[in-house]
Short mmCIF file of C-alpha atoms in Angstrom, two decimals:
data_model
loop_
_atom_site.label_atom_id
_atom_site.label_comp_id
_atom_site.label_asym_id
_atom_site.label_seq_id
_atom_site.Cartn_x
_atom_site.Cartn_y
_atom_site.Cartn_z
CA MET A 1 29.96 -45.95 8.12
CA HIS A 2 26.88 -47.70 6.71
CA GLU A 3 24.00 -48.23 9.14
CA SER A 4 23.29 -51.72 7.83
CA HIS A 5 26.84 -52.97 7.24
CA GLY A 6 28.94 -51.08 9.79
CA LEU A 7 32.37 -49.52 9.62
CA GLY A 8 34.44 -49.49 6.45
CA ILE A 9 37.08 -47.36 4.72
CA TYR A 10 36.06 -44.97 1.94
CA ARG A 11 38.24 -45.71 -1.09
CA GLY A 12 36.98 -43.09 -3.54
CA ILE A 13 34.46 -43.04 -6.40
CA GLU A 14 34.47 -45.56 -9.26
CA LYS A 15 32.53 -45.54 -12.51
CA ILE A 16 30.64 -48.82 -13.08
CA GLU A 17 28.57 -49.70 -16.15
CA MET A 18 25.32 -51.62 -15.60
CA ASP A 19 22.61 -52.15 -18.22
CA ARG A 20 24.58 -49.97 -20.64
CA VAL A 21 24.45 -47.04 -18.16
CA THR A 22 27.63 -45.76 -16.45
CA ARG A 23 27.13 -44.41 -12.96
CA ASP A 24 29.29 -43.21 -10.05
CA TYR A 25 29.60 -45.52 -7.06
CA MET A 26 31.34 -44.91 -3.74
CA LYS A 27 33.68 -47.77 -2.90
CA ILE A 28 33.72 -48.82 0.78
CA GLU A 29 36.31 -51.41 1.83
CA TYR A 30 35.38 -53.76 4.69
CA ALA A 31 37.32 -56.35 6.72
CA GLY A 32 38.50 -59.42 4.79
CA GLY A 33 39.03 -57.40 1.60
CA SER A 34 35.33 -57.28 0.62
CA ASN A 35 33.95 -54.10 -0.96
CA LEU A 36 30.58 -52.39 -0.89
CA TYR A 37 29.56 -50.11 -3.78
CA VAL A 38 27.03 -47.41 -2.92
CA LEU A 39 25.41 -45.20 -5.56
CA ALA A 40 26.61 -41.60 -5.32
CA THR A 41 22.94 -40.54 -5.26
CA GLN A 42 22.50 -42.52 -2.01
CA LEU A 43 25.05 -40.55 -0.01
CA ASP A 44 22.56 -40.26 2.90
CA THR A 45 23.02 -43.98 3.69
CA LEU A 46 26.63 -43.26 4.78
CA GLN A 47 27.87 -41.33 7.81
CA LYS A 48 31.29 -40.05 8.75
CA TYR A 49 32.59 -41.99 11.76
CA ALA A 50 33.45 -39.66 14.65
CA SER A 51 34.32 -40.80 18.17
CA GLY A 52 35.84 -39.46 21.35
CA GLU A 53 39.37 -40.72 20.64
CA ALA A 54 40.58 -39.43 17.30
CA ALA A 55 43.95 -41.20 17.63
CA LYS A 56 42.34 -44.63 18.12
CA VAL A 57 42.01 -46.70 14.92
CA PRO A 58 38.49 -48.20 14.83
CA LYS A 59 37.93 -51.88 13.98
CA LEU A 60 36.41 -52.62 10.56
CA ASN A 61 33.32 -54.81 10.20
CA LYS A 62 32.71 -57.75 7.86
CA ILE A 63 29.96 -57.56 5.26
CA GLY A 64 27.23 -60.08 6.12
CA GLY A 65 28.74 -60.82 9.54
CA GLN A 66 26.74 -60.78 12.78
CA GLU A 67 29.24 -58.62 14.70
CA TRP A 68 27.76 -55.29 13.57
CA ASN A 69 24.19 -56.33 14.44
CA LYS A 70 25.36 -57.49 17.89
CA THR A 71 27.15 -54.15 18.45
CA LYS A 72 24.03 -52.18 17.49
CA THR A 73 21.84 -54.32 19.79
CA ARG A 74 24.27 -53.82 22.70
CA VAL A 75 24.40 -50.04 22.17
CA ARG A 76 20.61 -49.84 21.77
CA HIS A 77 20.17 -51.57 25.13
CA ALA A 78 22.66 -49.21 26.83
CA VAL A 79 21.05 -46.18 25.19
CA LYS A 80 17.68 -47.23 26.61
CA ASN A 81 19.02 -46.82 30.16
CA ILE A 82 20.42 -43.37 29.36
CA ALA A 83 17.11 -42.44 27.70
CA GLN A 84 15.29 -43.32 30.94
CA ASP A 85 17.53 -40.87 32.83
CA LEU A 86 16.96 -38.22 30.16
CA VAL A 87 13.19 -38.61 30.25
CA LYS A 88 13.27 -38.43 34.06
CA LEU A 89 15.20 -35.17 33.72
CA TYR A 90 12.63 -33.86 31.19
CA ALA A 91 9.78 -34.85 33.51
CA GLU A 92 11.36 -33.18 36.55
CA ARG A 93 11.85 -29.97 34.58
CA GLN A 94 8.26 -30.01 33.35
CA ALA A 95 6.79 -30.89 36.76
CA SER A 96 8.74 -28.39 38.90
CA SER A 97 7.97 -24.70 38.60
CA GLY A 98 10.18 -21.77 39.49
CA TYR A 99 9.56 -18.16 40.38
CA GLN A 100 7.49 -16.34 37.74
CA PHE A 101 8.83 -12.85 37.07
CA GLY A 102 6.49 -10.10 35.94
CA LYS A 103 6.47 -8.24 32.62
CA ASP A 104 9.03 -5.53 31.87
CA THR A 105 8.67 -2.38 33.96
CA ILE A 106 9.25 1.24 32.88
CA TRP A 107 12.62 1.05 34.67
CA GLN A 108 13.58 -2.01 32.61
CA LYS A 109 12.76 -0.24 29.33
CA GLU A 110 14.59 2.90 30.45
CA PHE A 111 17.64 0.86 31.52
CA GLU A 112 17.78 -0.99 28.19
CA GLU A 113 17.59 2.28 26.24
CA LEU A 114 20.72 3.48 28.08
CA PHE A 115 22.82 0.76 26.37
CA PRO A 116 25.47 2.77 24.46
CA PHE A 117 25.70 0.36 21.49
CA GLU A 118 23.24 -0.84 18.88
CA GLU A 119 22.05 -4.39 19.60
CA THR A 120 22.31 -7.02 16.88
CA ASP A 121 19.19 -8.98 15.88
CA ASP A 122 20.65 -12.13 17.49
CA GLN A 123 21.28 -10.26 20.72
CA LEU A 124 17.71 -8.90 20.82
CA ALA A 125 16.34 -12.41 20.15
CA ALA A 126 18.46 -13.87 23.00
CA ILE A 127 17.31 -11.10 25.39
CA GLU A 128 13.64 -11.69 24.51
CA ALA A 129 13.99 -15.49 24.90
CA THR A 130 15.71 -15.07 28.29
CA LYS A 131 13.05 -12.68 29.58
CA ALA A 132 10.27 -14.96 28.28
CA ASP A 133 11.84 -17.86 30.24
CA MET A 134 11.94 -15.73 33.39
CA GLU A 135 8.31 -14.68 32.94
CA SER A 136 7.16 -18.30 32.54
CA LYS A 137 6.58 -20.82 35.34
CA LYS A 138 9.34 -23.14 34.14
CA ILE A 139 12.81 -23.04 35.69
CA MET A 140 15.07 -21.36 33.15
CA ASP A 141 18.16 -23.26 31.97
CA ARG A 142 19.36 -21.33 28.94
CA LEU A 143 22.74 -21.38 27.18
CA ILE A 144 23.79 -18.15 25.43
CA CYS A 145 26.43 -19.14 22.87
CA GLY A 146 28.25 -16.27 21.18
CA ASP A 147 31.74 -15.12 20.31
CA VAL A 148 33.77 -12.97 22.65
CA GLY A 149 32.59 -9.36 22.33
CA TYR A 150 29.24 -10.33 20.81
CA GLY A 151 27.17 -9.04 23.73
CA LYS A 152 26.58 -12.05 26.01
CA THR A 153 27.33 -9.91 29.09
CA GLU A 154 24.63 -7.40 28.15
CA VAL A 155 22.05 -10.24 27.92
CA ALA A 156 23.10 -11.29 31.44
CA ILE A 157 23.01 -7.73 32.83
CA ARG A 158 19.46 -7.18 31.55
CA ALA A 159 18.32 -10.48 33.08
CA ALA A 160 20.00 -9.51 36.38
CA PHE A 161 18.29 -6.10 36.34
CA LYS A 162 14.92 -7.79 35.81
CA ALA A 163 15.53 -10.16 38.75
CA VAL A 164 16.69 -7.41 41.13
CA GLN A 165 13.53 -5.36 40.55
CA GLU A 166 11.53 -8.12 42.23
CA SER A 167 13.90 -8.20 45.24
CA LYS A 168 15.64 -11.36 44.04
CA GLN A 169 19.39 -11.77 44.49
CA VAL A 170 21.69 -12.53 41.55
CA VAL A 171 24.94 -14.53 41.52
CA TYR A 172 27.32 -13.90 38.60
CA LEU A 173 29.82 -16.77 38.72
CA VAL A 174 33.09 -16.39 36.76
CA PRO A 175 36.18 -18.62 36.47
CA THR A 176 38.96 -16.06 37.11
CA THR A 177 39.72 -13.18 39.47
CA ILE A 178 40.54 -10.90 36.54
CA LEU A 179 37.19 -11.60 34.88
CA ALA A 180 35.40 -10.96 38.19
CA GLN A 181 37.09 -7.54 38.43
CA GLN A 182 36.23 -6.69 34.83
CA HIS A 183 32.55 -7.66 35.19
CA TYR A 184 32.34 -5.86 38.52
CA ASN A 185 33.58 -2.63 36.89
CA THR A 186 31.25 -3.05 33.87
CA ILE A 187 28.13 -3.80 35.95
CA ARG A 188 28.83 -1.03 38.48
CA GLU A 189 29.20 1.43 35.60
CA ARG A 190 26.06 0.15 33.83
CA LEU A 191 23.90 0.25 36.99
CA GLY A 192 25.36 3.50 38.36
CA ASP A 193 22.08 5.45 38.12
CA TYR A 194 20.03 2.84 40.01
CA PRO A 195 19.79 1.96 43.74
CA ILE A 196 21.28 -1.53 43.25
CA ASN A 197 23.99 -2.86 45.57
CA VAL A 198 26.74 -4.71 43.64
CA GLU A 199 29.56 -6.57 45.44
CA MET A 200 32.51 -8.74 44.42
CA MET A 201 33.92 -11.92 46.00
CA SER A 202 37.43 -12.89 44.83
CA ARG A 203 41.00 -12.97 46.10
CA PHE A 204 41.32 -9.28 45.13
CA ARG A 205 39.21 -8.71 48.27
CA THR A 206 40.64 -8.95 51.80
CA ALA A 207 39.33 -11.53 54.30
CA ALA A 208 37.55 -8.73 56.24
CA GLN A 209 35.88 -7.42 53.06
CA GLN A 210 34.75 -10.95 52.10
CA LYS A 211 33.31 -11.58 55.57
CA LYS A 212 31.32 -8.35 55.41
CA THR A 213 29.94 -9.25 51.95
CA ILE A 214 28.87 -12.73 53.19
CA GLU A 215 26.94 -11.17 56.08
CA LYS A 216 25.23 -8.70 53.74
CA LEU A 217 24.29 -11.53 51.35
CA LYS A 218 22.58 -13.41 54.20
CA ARG A 219 20.62 -10.30 55.19
CA GLY A 220 19.64 -9.59 51.58
CA GLU A 221 21.53 -6.27 51.48
CA VAL A 222 23.50 -7.30 48.35
CA ASP A 223 21.49 -7.44 45.11
CA ILE A 224 24.15 -8.69 42.69
CA VAL A 225 27.36 -10.50 43.67
CA ILE A 226 30.08 -11.19 41.12
CA GLY A 227 32.72 -13.72 42.07
CA THR A 228 34.87 -16.75 41.43
CA HIS A 229 34.40 -20.24 42.94
CA ARG A 230 34.73 -18.50 46.34
CA LEU A 231 30.94 -18.02 46.03
CA LEU A 232 30.53 -21.82 46.11
CA SER A 233 32.04 -22.10 49.62
CA LYS A 234 29.93 -23.48 52.50
CA ASP A 235 29.94 -20.19 54.42
CA VAL A 236 28.15 -18.34 51.58
CA SER A 237 24.33 -18.30 51.72
CA PHE A 238 21.59 -16.05 50.32
CA LYS A 239 18.38 -14.54 51.60
CA ASP A 240 16.45 -14.97 48.32
CA LEU A 241 18.46 -16.15 45.30
CA GLY A 242 16.54 -15.75 42.03
CA LEU A 243 19.08 -15.93 39.20
CA LEU A 244 22.40 -17.71 38.70
CA ILE A 245 24.60 -16.57 35.80
CA VAL A 246 27.54 -18.86 34.96
CA ASP A 247 30.21 -17.42 32.66
CA GLU A 248 32.36 -19.93 30.74
CA GLU A 249 31.16 -23.04 32.59
CA GLN A 250 33.86 -25.19 30.96
CA ARG A 251 36.51 -23.42 33.06
CA PHE A 252 35.13 -24.78 36.34
CA GLY A 253 36.33 -28.11 37.77
CA VAL A 254 34.19 -31.18 38.46
CA THR A 255 33.71 -30.43 42.19
CA HIS A 256 32.73 -26.83 41.42
CA LYS A 257 30.21 -28.04 38.82
CA GLU A 258 28.62 -30.35 41.41
CA LYS A 259 28.25 -27.38 43.78
CA ILE A 260 26.75 -25.31 40.96
CA LYS A 261 24.20 -28.13 40.40
CA GLN A 262 23.24 -28.06 44.08
CA MET A 263 22.97 -24.27 43.95
CA LYS A 264 20.59 -24.41 40.98
CA GLY A 265 17.59 -26.09 42.65
CA ASP A 266 14.58 -24.02 41.57
CA VAL A 267 16.70 -21.00 40.56
CA ASP A 268 16.72 -19.65 37.00
CA VAL A 269 20.09 -20.33 35.34
CA LEU A 270 21.76 -18.49 32.46
CA THR A 271 25.01 -19.97 31.09
CA LEU A 272 27.27 -17.86 28.85
CA SER A 273 29.94 -19.33 26.59
CA ALA A 274 31.83 -18.60 23.38
CA THR A 275 32.72 -22.27 22.90
CA PRO A 276 30.59 -24.54 25.13
CA ILE A 277 32.10 -27.90 26.07
CA PRO A 278 30.81 -30.83 23.96
CA ARG A 279 28.53 -32.10 26.76
CA THR A 280 26.88 -28.68 27.29
CA LEU A 281 26.43 -28.19 23.55
CA HIS A 282 25.04 -31.70 23.11
CA MET A 283 22.54 -31.20 25.94
CA SER A 284 21.34 -28.07 24.16
CA LEU A 285 21.12 -29.83 20.81
CA VAL A 286 18.99 -32.71 22.19
CA GLY A 287 16.70 -30.27 24.00
CA ILE A 288 17.69 -30.73 27.66
CA ARG A 289 18.75 -27.08 27.75
CA ASP A 290 17.46 -24.15 25.71
CA MET A 291 20.01 -22.35 23.56
CA SER A 292 20.35 -18.91 21.97
CA VAL A 293 23.17 -18.36 19.48
CA LEU A 294 24.74 -14.94 18.81
CA GLU A 295 26.26 -15.22 15.32
CA GLU A 296 25.93 -11.65 14.10
CA PRO A 297 29.12 -9.60 14.67
CA PRO A 298 29.03 -6.07 16.09
CA VAL A 299 29.45 -3.19 13.60
CA ASP A 300 33.03 -2.64 12.27
CA ARG A 301 34.35 -5.94 13.70
CA LEU A 302 37.00 -7.57 11.47
CA PRO A 303 38.08 -11.26 11.29
CA ILE A 304 41.34 -12.12 13.13
CA GLN A 305 44.23 -12.99 10.79
CA THR A 306 45.49 -16.37 12.08
CA PHE A 307 48.87 -18.01 11.37
CA VAL A 308 50.01 -21.48 12.49
CA MET A 309 53.78 -22.00 12.33
CA GLU A 310 56.99 -23.25 13.92
CA HIS A 311 58.46 -21.08 16.68
CA SER A 312 60.52 -18.25 15.17
CA GLY A 313 62.25 -15.43 17.06
CA GLU A 314 62.39 -13.35 13.89
CA ILE A 315 58.60 -13.52 13.34
CA ILE A 316 57.97 -12.76 17.04
CA ARG A 317 60.18 -9.64 16.82
CA GLU A 318 58.49 -8.51 13.59
CA ALA A 319 54.94 -9.12 14.94
CA ILE A 320 55.58 -7.19 18.17
CA ASN A 321 57.32 -4.28 16.42
CA ARG A 322 54.51 -3.97 13.86
CA GLU A 323 51.92 -3.76 16.67
CA LEU A 324 53.96 -1.23 18.68
CA VAL A 325 54.44 1.00 15.59
CA ARG A 326 50.66 1.44 15.34
CA GLY A 327 50.43 2.22 19.07
CA GLY A 328 49.02 -1.15 20.12
CA GLN A 329 49.88 -3.76 22.75
CA VAL A 330 50.69 -7.49 22.59
CA TYR A 331 49.80 -10.67 24.50
CA TYR A 332 52.42 -13.43 24.58
CA VAL A 333 50.91 -16.63 26.02
CA TYR A 334 53.36 -19.01 27.70
CA ASN A 335 51.59 -21.50 29.92
CA ARG A 336 54.41 -22.55 32.29
CA VAL A 337 54.99 -20.63 35.50
CA ARG A 338 58.36 -22.28 36.18
CA ASN A 339 60.37 -20.37 33.57
CA ILE A 340 57.98 -17.63 32.46
CA ASP A 341 60.48 -15.01 33.75
CA GLU A 342 63.15 -16.41 31.37
CA VAL A 343 60.72 -16.12 28.44
CA ALA A 344 60.00 -12.50 29.45
CA MET A 345 63.76 -11.77 29.44
CA GLU A 346 64.08 -13.37 25.98
CA ILE A 347 61.23 -11.22 24.58
CA ALA A 348 62.76 -8.10 26.18
CA ARG A 349 66.05 -8.98 24.42
CA LEU A 350 64.25 -9.46 21.07
CA VAL A 351 62.37 -6.14 21.40
CA PRO A 352 64.55 -3.86 23.58
CA ASP A 353 62.34 -0.77 23.06
CA ALA A 354 59.26 -2.47 24.51
CA ASN A 355 58.15 -2.45 28.13
CA VAL A 356 57.75 -6.18 28.92
CA ALA A 357 56.12 -7.72 32.04
CA PHE A 358 54.83 -11.17 32.99
CA ALA A 359 51.80 -12.36 34.96
CA HIS A 360 50.53 -15.72 36.24
CA GLY A 361 48.00 -17.09 38.74
CA GLN A 362 50.54 -17.98 41.43
CA MET A 363 51.45 -14.32 42.02
CA SER A 364 50.16 -12.49 45.09
CA GLU A 365 46.78 -10.75 44.64
CA ARG A 366 48.25 -7.27 44.91
CA GLU A 367 51.14 -7.93 42.49
CA LEU A 368 48.82 -9.49 39.89
CA GLU A 369 46.30 -6.66 40.23
CA ARG A 370 49.08 -4.05 39.86
CA ILE A 371 50.45 -5.65 36.66
CA MET A 372 47.00 -6.10 35.10
CA MET A 373 46.01 -2.50 35.86
CA SER A 374 49.33 -1.24 34.37
CA PHE A 375 48.64 -3.26 31.22
CA ILE A 376 45.04 -2.01 30.98
CA GLN A 377 46.28 1.58 31.32
CA GLY A 378 48.80 1.07 28.49
CA GLU A 379 51.96 1.30 30.60
CA ILE A 380 53.07 -2.22 29.55
CA ASP A 381 53.61 -2.97 25.84
CA VAL A 382 53.99 -6.77 25.92
CA LEU A 383 52.36 -8.96 28.57
CA ILE A 384 53.82 -12.46 28.90
CA ALA A 385 51.05 -14.44 30.60
CA THR A 386 49.72 -17.91 31.27
CA THR A 387 46.16 -18.80 30.23
CA ILE A 388 44.81 -16.60 33.06
CA ILE A 389 44.05 -14.10 30.26
CA GLU A 390 41.83 -16.70 28.52
CA THR A 391 38.66 -15.07 29.82
CA GLY A 392 37.81 -11.61 30.95
CA LEU A 393 40.29 -9.18 29.52
CA ASP A 394 38.55 -6.78 27.16
CA ILE A 395 41.21 -4.31 26.00
CA SER A 396 40.56 -2.87 22.55
CA ASN A 397 44.18 -1.65 22.21
CA VAL A 398 45.61 -5.21 22.23
CA ASN A 399 45.46 -6.57 18.68
CA THR A 400 48.32 -9.07 18.41
CA ILE A 401 48.54 -12.36 20.32
CA ILE A 402 51.38 -14.89 20.13
CA ILE A 403 50.61 -18.33 21.61
CA ASP A 404 53.63 -20.51 22.42
CA ASN A 405 53.26 -24.33 22.38
CA ALA A 406 49.77 -23.93 20.87
CA ASP A 407 49.70 -27.66 20.01
CA GLN A 408 49.37 -28.47 23.73
CA MET A 409 46.13 -26.52 24.16
CA GLY A 410 42.50 -27.46 23.58
CA LEU A 411 40.49 -26.19 20.64
CA SER A 412 38.04 -24.04 22.60
CA GLN A 413 40.94 -22.74 24.74
CA LEU A 414 42.79 -21.60 21.60
CA TYR A 415 39.62 -19.97 20.31
CA GLN A 416 39.09 -18.15 23.61
CA LEU A 417 42.70 -16.95 23.71
CA ARG A 418 42.52 -15.69 20.15
CA GLY A 419 39.33 -13.84 21.10
CA ARG A 420 41.35 -11.61 23.45
CA VAL A 421 42.36 -9.57 20.39
CA GLY A 422 40.27 -8.00 17.64
CA ARG A 423 37.92 -6.18 20.02
CA SER A 424 37.96 -2.98 17.91
CA ASN A 425 37.79 -1.94 14.24
CA ARG A 426 41.53 -2.65 13.76
CA THR A 427 42.85 -5.76 12.01
CA ALA A 428 44.08 -8.22 14.66
CA TYR A 429 46.74 -10.92 14.34
CA ALA A 430 47.12 -14.30 16.08
CA PHE A 431 50.30 -16.38 15.80
CA LEU A 432 49.95 -20.00 16.97
CA MET A 433 53.42 -21.48 17.37
CA TYR A 434 54.82 -24.93 18.15
CA LYS A 435 58.40 -26.10 18.78
CA LYS A 436 60.72 -26.23 15.81
CA ASP A 437 61.01 -29.65 14.06
CA LYS A 438 58.31 -31.10 16.35
CA ILE A 439 56.07 -33.81 14.84
CA LEU A 440 52.52 -32.95 15.87
CA ARG A 441 50.07 -35.56 17.14
CA GLU A 442 47.00 -36.11 14.95
CA VAL A 443 44.58 -34.53 17.46
CA ALA A 444 46.82 -31.44 17.87
CA GLU A 445 47.08 -31.12 14.10
CA LYS A 446 43.28 -31.27 13.79
CA ARG A 447 42.86 -28.57 16.46
CA LEU A 448 45.34 -26.20 14.83
CA ALA A 449 43.79 -26.83 11.41
CA ALA A 450 40.33 -26.06 12.83
CA ILE A 451 41.42 -22.84 14.53
CA ARG A 452 43.09 -21.70 11.31
CA GLU A 453 39.98 -22.61 9.31
CA TYR A 454 37.50 -20.82 11.57
CA THR A 455 38.63 -17.21 11.33
CA ASP A 456 35.23 -15.89 10.26
CA LEU A 457 33.32 -13.77 12.76
CA GLY A 458 30.89 -15.77 14.88
CA SER A 459 32.71 -19.10 14.46
CA GLY A 460 32.51 -20.03 18.17
CA ILE A 461 29.56 -22.38 17.69
CA LYS A 462 31.35 -24.03 14.72
CA VAL A 463 34.48 -24.51 16.82
CA ALA A 464 32.36 -26.10 19.56
CA MET A 465 30.72 -28.40 16.99
CA ARG A 466 34.15 -29.41 15.65
CA ASP A 467 35.31 -30.03 19.23
CA LEU A 468 32.19 -32.19 19.69
CA GLU A 469 33.22 -34.15 16.60
CA ILE A 470 36.90 -34.51 17.60
CA ARG A 471 36.30 -35.36 21.27
CA GLY A 472 32.80 -36.87 21.38
CA ALA A 473 30.05 -35.67 23.73
CA GLY A 474 31.47 -37.06 26.97
CA ASN A 475 29.19 -38.31 29.74
CA LEU A 476 25.85 -36.57 29.32
CA LEU A 477 24.42 -37.53 32.68
CA GLY A 478 27.42 -39.16 34.27
CA ALA A 479 26.39 -42.43 32.59
CA ALA A 480 29.43 -44.22 31.17
CA GLN A 481 28.36 -44.26 27.54
CA SER A 482 31.58 -43.20 25.83
CA GLY A 483 32.48 -46.81 24.99
CA HIS A 484 29.15 -47.25 23.21
CA MET A 485 29.77 -44.07 21.23
CA GLU A 486 33.15 -45.49 20.18
CA ALA A 487 31.41 -48.63 18.93
CA VAL A 488 28.93 -47.04 16.53
CA GLY A 489 30.21 -43.47 16.02
CA TYR A 490 28.75 -40.19 17.15
CA GLU A 491 26.01 -39.67 14.51
CA LEU A 492 24.43 -43.13 14.80
CA TYR A 493 24.69 -42.95 18.60
CA CYS A 494 22.77 -39.64 18.62
CA LYS A 495 20.14 -41.10 16.28
CA MET A 496 19.67 -44.14 18.54
CA LEU A 497 19.51 -41.92 21.64
CA SER A 498 16.86 -39.60 20.20
CA GLU A 499 14.78 -42.63 19.06
CA ALA A 500 15.02 -44.17 22.54
CA VAL A 501 14.01 -40.88 24.18
CA ARG A 502 10.95 -40.58 21.93
CA THR A 503 9.94 -44.18 22.74
CA MET A 504 10.34 -43.59 26.49
CA LYS A 505 8.24 -40.43 26.28
CA GLY A 506 5.49 -42.42 24.58
CA GLU A 507 5.83 -40.52 21.32
CA ARG A 508 5.47 -42.16 17.96
CA PRO A 509 8.77 -42.94 16.30
CA GLU A 510 9.51 -40.62 13.42
CA ARG A 511 8.31 -42.00 10.11
CA GLU A 512 11.05 -43.05 7.78
CA GLU A 513 11.53 -40.38 5.15
CA MET A 514 10.31 -41.55 1.75
CA GLU A 515 12.65 -40.67 -1.06
CA THR A 516 12.15 -41.02 -4.80
CA ASN A 517 15.21 -41.63 -6.92
CA ILE A 518 15.15 -41.38 -10.70
CA ASP A 519 17.97 -43.43 -12.19
CA PRO A 520 18.92 -42.74 -15.80
CA VAL A 521 18.26 -45.69 -18.16
CA SER A 522 18.88 -46.16 -21.86
CA TYR A 523 15.75 -45.86 -24.00
CA THR A 524 17.41 -46.65 -27.36
CA HIS A 525 16.16 -50.25 -27.41
CA LEU A 526 12.53 -49.40 -26.47
CA THR A 527 9.82 -49.40 -29.15
CA LEU A 528 6.94 -47.02 -28.46
CA PRO A 529 3.41 -47.76 -29.78
CA THR A 530 2.35 -45.60 -32.75
CA LYS A 531 -1.30 -45.40 -31.68
CA LEU A 532 -3.18 -45.59 -28.42
CA GLU A 533 -5.31 -48.70 -27.98
CA VAL A 534 -8.35 -48.47 -25.68
#
C-alpha cells in the first residue's frame, strides 16, 4: 500500500535502465491494469496492508483517481472523533490521583529475598516499574506481558504484599476455577510466614464458605482474595480495595469486562497476560496503558518442539508412549464435551498401558477437583480435557500436549495451550492436529503457521503482535472504527490516529523525517577541469 496512491498488488522486482544506469524497482499493480514502479531504495514509502478480516479481498485503487483521497479524508475525520475520546481518557488519567503507597519496608525486602528462584533482569525491571507506579500519585494501569512460567505471578505477589502492608485489600481475578486453586496454593505457601489472611472465591467453595468470605471482605478481615468472576457479583463488596490484579483478561466475557471497569475506579490495576488481546496490546502500544515485557526465559528452559499435521492415531500412540517411557504425563486437548468420553476410550484403546481420564467444565465441582488433583499427583498418565487447562495448570512433569482440531482455535489460545508443557528443563513436544484431508481456511492456516514459527522462548509478545496483524485492533474505546481500519489498513490507520491524538493534545506534529538518497549515476561522459579557476 502506497500512502499517496492507495492499495495495489506487489508484483515483484524488475530491473529498469534509465540514463544508462540499471536499478531495481518494485512493481505495484493498480486497478485498470496500471502499474507503479517504486525504487527499491524507497521501500519506506510502501506498507503491508493488514486488516481485521484476513479472508476479505480488499478493493484496489486507481492511480490518479480521487477515490483514495476521499477514503483518507473520511478516515481522518472518523479518527478525529476517536482521538477526542483518547485525549479525554489521557486527561482523566492525568487529572485523577490514586492512593500513594510508601517506599519499600524491611518486611518487603525480606519477603522478596525469600523468593526461591533467581529473578531475570526483565522480571526485576517489571517489579521496579510496578512498585514505582504504586508509589506515585497516578492510578496504576500496567500490563505485564510475559510467557507462561516467566514470573508474572511473582510480580503480582510482590505488588499484593506491598498493598497489604498499608491495610489495603487485594483482588486477584482469574478466569478459571483451576487457576484460582493453583494461585491460592502458591500465594498461601509464599505468604505462610506473614500474618496475611488469604481467601478464595470459586465453585470449589461451598455456598456457606463463600458467604463467610463475603462477610469478612466487607469487614476488612480478608487481605487478599483470589477468585473467578464470582468476585464480580453484586453481593461482593470491600472495606478498602487498593489493588486489582487481572490474570489473562482476554478470557473474561464482555459483561465481566464492564464490571471490571466499574471496579477499577481509583484502584491500582495490574493486568497479566502471555498473549494480550489485540485491543489491550494496542492500547499499551499507543500509551493508554503502561507495559512491561518479560522476554528473558528462566534458567534451563528449552523451546517447545512444535508439529502441525493431519490427525494420525499412529503418531498419537507414539507420542504418548515416548512421554510415558521417560516417566512423564500427557495432555490431550479435545474441546467438545458431547463426545469427550468416546475420545478418552479411543486413547485408552491406543495406549492400553496408560491410565486415561477426562475432564471438562460441565462436571460437578467435586468430580473436577478430584480428577485434577489425581493428575497433579501423577496418578493419571493422560488427561483428555477441554480448554479448561488453557490457564493455570503448572505441572512440570507434563511435557507432551496433543491438540485435536487445532485449526478451530485462536492464535493466542493455541499459544497458551502449548505453554502448559515445557515448564522444566526437559524437552517438551506439542502436536497440533487437524482432520484428515481437510482443506484449511486461510486464517486457520496463518494461525497454525504462526504458532509453528514462534517456538523460541519469550515469543508471546510476537504472537500477540501477529494476532494484532491478522485480526486488527478491534474497538479501542467501543468506537466502531473497524470499517475505517479496513479502508486504509492497520499501519496507516495507526499513523493517522497518533497524528490526530497529538493535534488534539496541542502538541506539534512530528516533523517529516528528512532522508538523503544517493543514486548511482554514470560519470563516463563527464569531463573534469584540469585546473582550478578562481
